């Protein structure tokens, strides 16, 4: 009964959170209620918990449908990219502000009144809901295919709603897959505040990559192809590959298993890019290099990137230290990882990547949440919380508490590792 009360409170707080401009207090309250619900559910009978996880999970993700996108404008770019493709134009060739695409503008994406928040100015006057309107798209080809599909399925005047419904459907599919995996740890996904806020309300395409990775972990035969599709949806899932190849270096090189995963993955990525390469006049890399520079990944001293590394090393060393540490972690799982549990290596590699990069976006960690639910490692959920705090407080704000939360997240991971190691040692001694 207590768990139900807490979940009802969580749903109310989530609806308030997405109802307007993001507030750090509401966001932290949602995460606190989530933690309490998971704690209370530890002793619940399996059958009762299964109902709470499934029904509660559906209720939570549905709260994301209760309002327009509240804290991100990314979905407006998705809608624009779909519209541009439907007109027979490559989304990589023109930025939204290009006068050549003026005929595709409407009053929703390009409002006549420019007083509302979350609007971007246009060089020739006016404004748009699309962020970074003077640069081409950053999204890879599988994501572009999804945007085009959503455009085709959207009735006139649907605006953001079909994109939100797409995120809602995918979040529930992941929930059901995780429940078949382990209903107790599926609660990490079902009730986590980041899922309704980022996957549904803000409709981030990261949800598509999460779905593909989760399905890949469930299917040994199609794993490589599904991981390739995930990489071609959001690029970040490339960090999952060392986990998928866990143990491939255990006794020499298991070429057969390596080829079984890598060859289909590379082929899917290449085939996904090929149509856009053929029809695009500009580079299909899009705005990716500019985005990395904008986010201070090349010059961390004037931002919050590599925050944990910079606590112990000079700023100029941070990118190189991050690369070395990540390579060592990946090599560890390639050599010692359990091939029967590839999701564990995937979780630790991508979770470590986010801890080392300290990005200011919680939707990057949706994949960490799903993999944590697969492996039962609750301590990695702090990565998503830290990213959310960084975003709500302001990714570039000098007074942001992001570093403190990322530090706490890293400490939680270390504590979780120490506790599990101690338990394994005690079990062996018995």
Tab-separated table of C-alpha atoms in Angstrom, residues 104-396:
chain	number	residue	atom	x	y	z
A	104	UNK	CA	8.109	24.371	-45.915
A	105	UNK	CA	7.642	26.759	-43.002
A	106	UNK	CA	4.400	26.872	-41.031
A	107	UNK	CA	3.063	28.832	-38.073
A	108	UNK	CA	3.829	26.037	-35.606
A	109	UNK	CA	7.582	25.710	-36.199
A	110	UNK	CA	7.962	29.339	-37.336
A	111	UNK	CA	5.498	31.374	-35.210
A	112	UNK	CA	4.741	34.974	-36.068
A	113	UNK	CA	4.970	36.044	-32.413
A	114	UNK	CA	8.439	35.698	-30.916
A	115	UNK	CA	7.782	36.488	-27.250
A	116	UNK	CA	7.427	32.914	-25.950
A	117	UNK	CA	10.337	31.060	-24.368
A	118	UNK	CA	12.395	28.412	-26.182
A	119	UNK	CA	12.384	30.288	-29.502
A	120	UNK	CA	15.428	30.862	-31.694
A	121	UNK	CA	15.943	33.982	-33.867
A	122	UNK	CA	16.334	33.699	-37.639
A	123	UNK	CA	19.018	35.672	-39.522
A	124	UNK	CA	16.443	37.198	-41.876
A	125	UNK	CA	14.052	38.144	-39.074
A	126	UNK	CA	11.392	36.194	-37.230
A	127	UNK	CA	11.937	33.153	-35.052
A	128	UNK	CA	11.559	29.377	-34.919
A	129	UNK	CA	11.036	26.616	-32.389
A	130	UNK	CA	13.880	24.647	-34.026
A	131	UNK	CA	17.136	24.925	-32.101
A	132	UNK	CA	20.334	25.944	-33.911
A	133	UNK	CA	18.386	26.958	-37.041
A	134	UNK	CA	21.477	28.169	-38.911
A	135	UNK	CA	23.217	24.769	-38.960
A	136	UNK	CA	22.265	21.470	-40.642
A	137	UNK	CA	20.937	18.485	-38.748
A	138	UNK	CA	23.148	16.335	-36.527
A	139	UNK	CA	21.021	13.180	-36.490
A	140	UNK	CA	22.170	9.928	-38.169
A	141	UNK	CA	20.205	8.066	-40.885
A	142	UNK	CA	18.143	5.601	-38.830
A	143	UNK	CA	16.917	8.537	-36.759
A	144	UNK	CA	16.121	10.364	-39.991
A	145	UNK	CA	14.109	7.372	-41.184
A	146	UNK	CA	12.163	7.485	-37.930
A	147	UNK	CA	11.481	11.215	-38.372
A	148	UNK	CA	10.195	10.584	-41.894
A	149	UNK	CA	7.957	7.747	-40.686
A	150	UNK	CA	6.501	9.939	-37.933
A	151	UNK	CA	5.851	12.689	-40.494
A	152	UNK	CA	3.959	10.255	-42.733
A	153	UNK	CA	1.893	9.001	-39.771
A	154	UNK	CA	1.094	12.469	-38.407
A	155	UNK	CA	-2.328	13.905	-39.272
A	156	UNK	CA	-2.585	17.623	-39.995
A	157	UNK	CA	-2.176	19.679	-36.848
A	158	UNK	CA	-0.662	16.811	-34.832
A	159	UNK	CA	2.478	18.873	-34.123
A	160	UNK	CA	4.589	17.218	-31.366
A	161	UNK	CA	2.014	14.645	-30.289
A	162	UNK	CA	2.947	11.790	-32.638
A	163	UNK	CA	6.604	12.065	-31.650
A	164	UNK	CA	5.574	11.844	-27.994
A	165	UNK	CA	3.360	8.854	-28.750
A	166	UNK	CA	6.284	7.202	-30.517
A	167	UNK	CA	8.414	7.634	-27.396
A	168	UNK	CA	5.534	6.335	-25.264
A	169	UNK	CA	5.171	3.167	-27.347
A	170	UNK	CA	8.903	2.464	-27.347
A	171	UNK	CA	9.219	3.083	-23.595
A	172	UNK	CA	6.429	0.584	-22.907
A	173	UNK	CA	7.952	-2.013	-25.244
A	174	UNK	CA	11.247	-1.695	-23.347
A	175	UNK	CA	9.325	-1.977	-20.069
A	176	UNK	CA	7.658	-5.230	-21.165
A	177	UNK	CA	10.949	-6.695	-22.381
A	178	UNK	CA	12.629	-5.816	-19.088
A	179	UNK	CA	9.744	-7.320	-17.112
A	180	UNK	CA	10.262	-10.626	-18.897
A	181	UNK	CA	13.926	-10.286	-17.989
A	182	UNK	CA	13.571	-9.510	-14.275
A	183	UNK	CA	10.448	-7.846	-12.957
A	184	UNK	CA	12.160	-6.588	-9.798
A	185	UNK	CA	14.913	-4.693	-11.543
A	186	UNK	CA	12.523	-3.601	-14.311
A	187	UNK	CA	11.226	-1.120	-11.725
A	188	UNK	CA	14.398	0.891	-12.324
A	189	UNK	CA	13.099	1.651	-15.811
A	190	UNK	CA	9.357	1.613	-15.066
A	191	UNK	CA	9.408	4.301	-12.391
A	192	UNK	CA	12.521	6.345	-13.259
A	193	UNK	CA	11.596	10.030	-13.766
A	194	UNK	CA	13.992	10.418	-16.705
A	195	UNK	CA	11.901	8.040	-18.846
A	196	UNK	CA	8.582	9.968	-18.965
A	197	UNK	CA	10.389	13.319	-19.042
A	198	UNK	CA	12.981	12.614	-21.727
A	199	UNK	CA	11.696	9.621	-23.707
A	200	UNK	CA	8.054	10.726	-23.830
A	201	UNK	CA	7.515	14.392	-22.973
A	202	UNK	CA	10.618	15.675	-24.739
A	203	UNK	CA	10.376	12.774	-27.238
A	204	UNK	CA	14.135	12.312	-27.556
A	205	UNK	CA	15.193	9.982	-30.344
A	206	UNK	CA	17.587	8.352	-27.867
A	207	UNK	CA	14.576	6.194	-26.987
A	208	UNK	CA	14.826	4.526	-30.401
A	209	UNK	CA	18.481	3.669	-29.756
A	210	UNK	CA	17.593	2.298	-26.308
A	211	UNK	CA	14.904	0.055	-27.784
A	212	UNK	CA	17.306	-1.306	-30.403
A	213	UNK	CA	20.031	-2.000	-27.808
A	214	UNK	CA	17.602	-3.758	-25.462
A	215	UNK	CA	16.330	-5.923	-28.319
A	216	UNK	CA	19.940	-6.636	-29.303
A	217	UNK	CA	20.722	-7.891	-25.829
A	218	UNK	CA	17.707	-10.206	-26.029
A	219	UNK	CA	18.659	-11.619	-29.443
A	220	UNK	CA	22.057	-13.260	-29.830
A	221	UNK	CA	21.446	-13.981	-33.520
A	222	UNK	CA	20.468	-10.447	-34.552
A	223	UNK	CA	22.657	-8.664	-32.018
A	224	UNK	CA	25.152	-7.196	-34.459
A	225	UNK	CA	22.536	-5.859	-36.879
A	226	UNK	CA	20.436	-4.338	-34.086
A	227	UNK	CA	23.471	-2.685	-32.512
A	228	UNK	CA	24.415	-1.271	-35.907
A	229	UNK	CA	20.913	0.184	-36.223
A	230	UNK	CA	21.241	1.658	-32.721
A	231	UNK	CA	24.545	3.327	-33.632
A	232	UNK	CA	22.958	4.700	-36.818
A	233	UNK	CA	20.155	6.122	-34.677
A	234	UNK	CA	22.194	8.070	-32.108
A	235	UNK	CA	25.948	7.210	-32.374
A	236	UNK	CA	26.330	6.958	-28.571
A	237	UNK	CA	25.494	3.200	-28.543
A	238	UNK	CA	28.862	2.555	-30.184
A	239	UNK	CA	30.042	2.387	-26.565
A	240	UNK	CA	27.893	-0.742	-26.156
A	241	UNK	CA	30.029	-2.740	-28.596
A	242	UNK	CA	32.812	-3.674	-26.106
A	243	UNK	CA	30.134	-5.128	-23.848
A	244	UNK	CA	28.587	-7.047	-26.733
A	245	UNK	CA	32.067	-8.468	-27.407
A	246	UNK	CA	32.689	-9.396	-23.757
A	247	UNK	CA	35.355	-12.094	-23.459
A	248	UNK	CA	36.279	-12.032	-27.134
A	249	UNK	CA	39.970	-11.726	-26.134
A	250	UNK	CA	39.806	-14.313	-23.341
A	251	UNK	CA	41.757	-16.964	-25.260
A	252	UNK	CA	43.436	-15.243	-28.137
A	253	UNK	CA	40.906	-13.606	-30.434
A	254	UNK	CA	37.550	-15.252	-31.008
A	255	UNK	CA	37.337	-14.098	-34.618
A	256	UNK	CA	34.113	-15.967	-35.307
A	257	UNK	CA	32.191	-14.172	-32.559
A	258	UNK	CA	33.826	-10.844	-33.346
A	259	UNK	CA	32.838	-11.085	-37.013
A	260	UNK	CA	29.338	-12.259	-36.090
A	261	UNK	CA	28.726	-8.978	-34.246
A	262	UNK	CA	30.930	-6.437	-35.996
A	263	UNK	CA	30.286	-7.331	-39.640
A	264	UNK	CA	26.459	-7.004	-39.438
A	265	UNK	CA	26.823	-3.847	-37.313
A	266	UNK	CA	29.132	-2.172	-39.842
A	267	UNK	CA	26.970	-3.281	-42.786
A	268	UNK	CA	23.809	-1.869	-41.222
A	269	UNK	CA	25.496	1.466	-40.497
A	270	UNK	CA	26.914	1.638	-44.033
A	271	UNK	CA	23.609	0.700	-45.681
A	272	UNK	CA	21.739	3.220	-43.521
A	273	UNK	CA	24.073	6.032	-44.565
A	274	UNK	CA	24.287	5.047	-48.246
A	275	UNK	CA	20.979	6.582	-49.481
A	276	UNK	CA	21.772	9.892	-47.784
A	277	UNK	CA	25.326	9.904	-49.151
A	278	UNK	CA	23.938	9.404	-52.657
A	279	UNK	CA	21.309	12.161	-52.501
A	280	UNK	CA	23.064	14.721	-50.270
A	281	UNK	CA	25.212	17.508	-51.632
A	282	UNK	CA	26.617	18.301	-48.187
A	283	UNK	CA	28.372	16.036	-45.683
A	284	UNK	CA	26.115	13.543	-43.891
A	285	UNK	CA	28.163	14.168	-40.737
A	286	UNK	CA	26.049	17.308	-40.401
A	287	UNK	CA	26.595	19.530	-37.396
A	288	UNK	CA	28.380	16.867	-35.297
A	289	UNK	CA	31.854	18.533	-35.290
A	290	UNK	CA	30.304	21.894	-34.439
A	291	UNK	CA	28.249	20.315	-31.661
A	292	UNK	CA	31.324	18.762	-30.040
A	293	UNK	CA	33.037	22.140	-30.085
A	294	UNK	CA	29.925	23.906	-28.792
A	295	UNK	CA	29.688	21.469	-25.883
A	296	UNK	CA	33.300	22.213	-24.859
A	297	UNK	CA	34.579	18.676	-25.467
A	298	UNK	CA	37.628	20.134	-27.211
A	299	UNK	CA	38.265	22.907	-24.653
A	300	UNK	CA	36.926	21.714	-21.276
A	301	UNK	CA	38.339	24.610	-19.271
A	302	UNK	CA	35.398	26.882	-20.111
A	303	UNK	CA	32.650	24.380	-19.372
A	304	UNK	CA	31.723	21.449	-17.134
A	305	UNK	CA	32.984	18.649	-19.393
A	306	UNK	CA	35.342	16.029	-17.888
A	307	UNK	CA	34.475	17.514	-14.495
A	308	UNK	CA	35.533	14.478	-12.439
A	309	UNK	CA	38.796	14.016	-14.318
A	310	UNK	CA	39.563	17.703	-13.891
A	311	UNK	CA	39.261	17.357	-10.117
A	312	UNK	CA	42.539	15.426	-10.106
A	313	UNK	CA	44.275	16.352	-13.388
A	314	UNK	CA	45.011	19.584	-15.292
A	315	UNK	CA	42.281	20.683	-17.676
A	316	UNK	CA	44.426	20.135	-20.759
A	317	UNK	CA	44.996	16.487	-19.796
A	318	UNK	CA	41.329	15.683	-19.311
A	319	UNK	CA	40.356	14.563	-22.864
A	320	UNK	CA	43.413	12.306	-23.138
A	321	UNK	CA	42.925	10.836	-19.670
A	322	UNK	CA	39.301	10.124	-20.532
A	323	UNK	CA	40.318	8.253	-23.684
A	324	UNK	CA	42.950	6.188	-21.849
A	325	UNK	CA	40.604	5.250	-19.012
A	326	UNK	CA	37.783	4.334	-21.382
A	327	UNK	CA	40.089	2.176	-23.520
A	328	UNK	CA	41.312	0.351	-20.404
A	329	UNK	CA	37.736	-0.300	-19.241
A	330	UNK	CA	36.746	-1.551	-22.697
A	331	UNK	CA	39.810	-3.808	-22.896
A	332	UNK	CA	38.980	-5.248	-19.487
A	333	UNK	CA	35.606	-6.461	-20.712
A	334	UNK	CA	36.983	-7.628	-24.039
A	335	UNK	CA	39.415	-9.784	-22.065
A	336	UNK	CA	37.551	-10.705	-18.879
A	337	UNK	CA	33.898	-9.929	-19.579
A	338	UNK	CA	31.208	-12.580	-19.392
A	339	UNK	CA	29.955	-13.382	-22.926
A	340	UNK	CA	26.744	-14.702	-21.363
A	341	UNK	CA	26.055	-11.286	-19.812
A	342	UNK	CA	27.070	-8.744	-22.465
A	343	UNK	CA	24.733	-6.132	-21.000
A	344	UNK	CA	26.992	-5.866	-17.935
A	345	UNK	CA	30.009	-4.764	-19.942
A	346	UNK	CA	27.774	-2.507	-22.023
A	347	UNK	CA	26.423	-0.843	-18.867
A	348	UNK	CA	29.807	-0.252	-17.287
A	349	UNK	CA	31.469	1.026	-20.470
A	350	UNK	CA	28.737	3.488	-21.424
A	351	UNK	CA	28.133	4.467	-17.789
A	352	UNK	CA	31.843	5.130	-17.377
A	353	UNK	CA	31.843	7.149	-20.589
A	354	UNK	CA	29.149	9.449	-19.210
A	355	UNK	CA	30.902	9.760	-15.841
A	356	UNK	CA	34.100	10.749	-17.617
A	357	UNK	CA	32.430	13.174	-20.036
A	358	UNK	CA	29.920	14.572	-17.465
A	359	UNK	CA	27.417	15.755	-20.107
A	360	UNK	CA	24.639	18.149	-19.173
A	361	UNK	CA	21.822	16.079	-20.648
A	362	UNK	CA	19.858	13.367	-18.848
A	363	UNK	CA	18.499	11.765	-22.028
A	364	UNK	CA	21.997	10.521	-22.850
A	365	UNK	CA	21.627	8.229	-19.831
A	366	UNK	CA	18.352	6.567	-20.902
A	367	UNK	CA	20.477	3.685	-22.164
A	368	UNK	CA	22.242	3.464	-18.793
A	369	UNK	CA	18.857	3.184	-17.057
A	370	UNK	CA	17.743	0.332	-19.316
A	371	UNK	CA	21.028	-1.555	-18.942
A	372	UNK	CA	20.996	-1.020	-15.159
A	373	UNK	CA	17.530	-2.578	-15.111
A	374	UNK	CA	18.892	-5.516	-17.100
A	375	UNK	CA	21.848	-6.088	-14.809
A	376	UNK	CA	20.218	-5.087	-11.522
A	377	UNK	CA	22.906	-2.522	-10.741
A	378	UNK	CA	20.917	0.312	-9.186
A	379	UNK	CA	24.053	2.307	-8.377
A	380	UNK	CA	24.436	3.368	-12.020
A	381	UNK	CA	21.123	5.238	-11.928
A	382	UNK	CA	22.952	8.143	-10.320
A	383	UNK	CA	24.504	8.885	-13.728
A	384	UNK	CA	21.059	9.750	-15.092
A	385	UNK	CA	20.234	11.849	-12.030
A	386	UNK	CA	23.485	13.799	-12.346
A	387	UNK	CA	22.875	14.477	-16.043
A	388	UNK	CA	19.371	15.676	-15.282
A	389	UNK	CA	20.542	17.992	-12.517
A	390	UNK	CA	23.198	19.388	-14.841
A	391	UNK	CA	20.589	20.113	-17.506
A	392	UNK	CA	17.926	21.608	-15.255
A	393	UNK	CA	20.467	23.767	-13.414
A	394	UNK	CA	22.018	24.865	-16.733
A	395	UNK	CA	24.638	22.789	-18.594
A	396	UNK	CA	27.080	25.724	-18.712
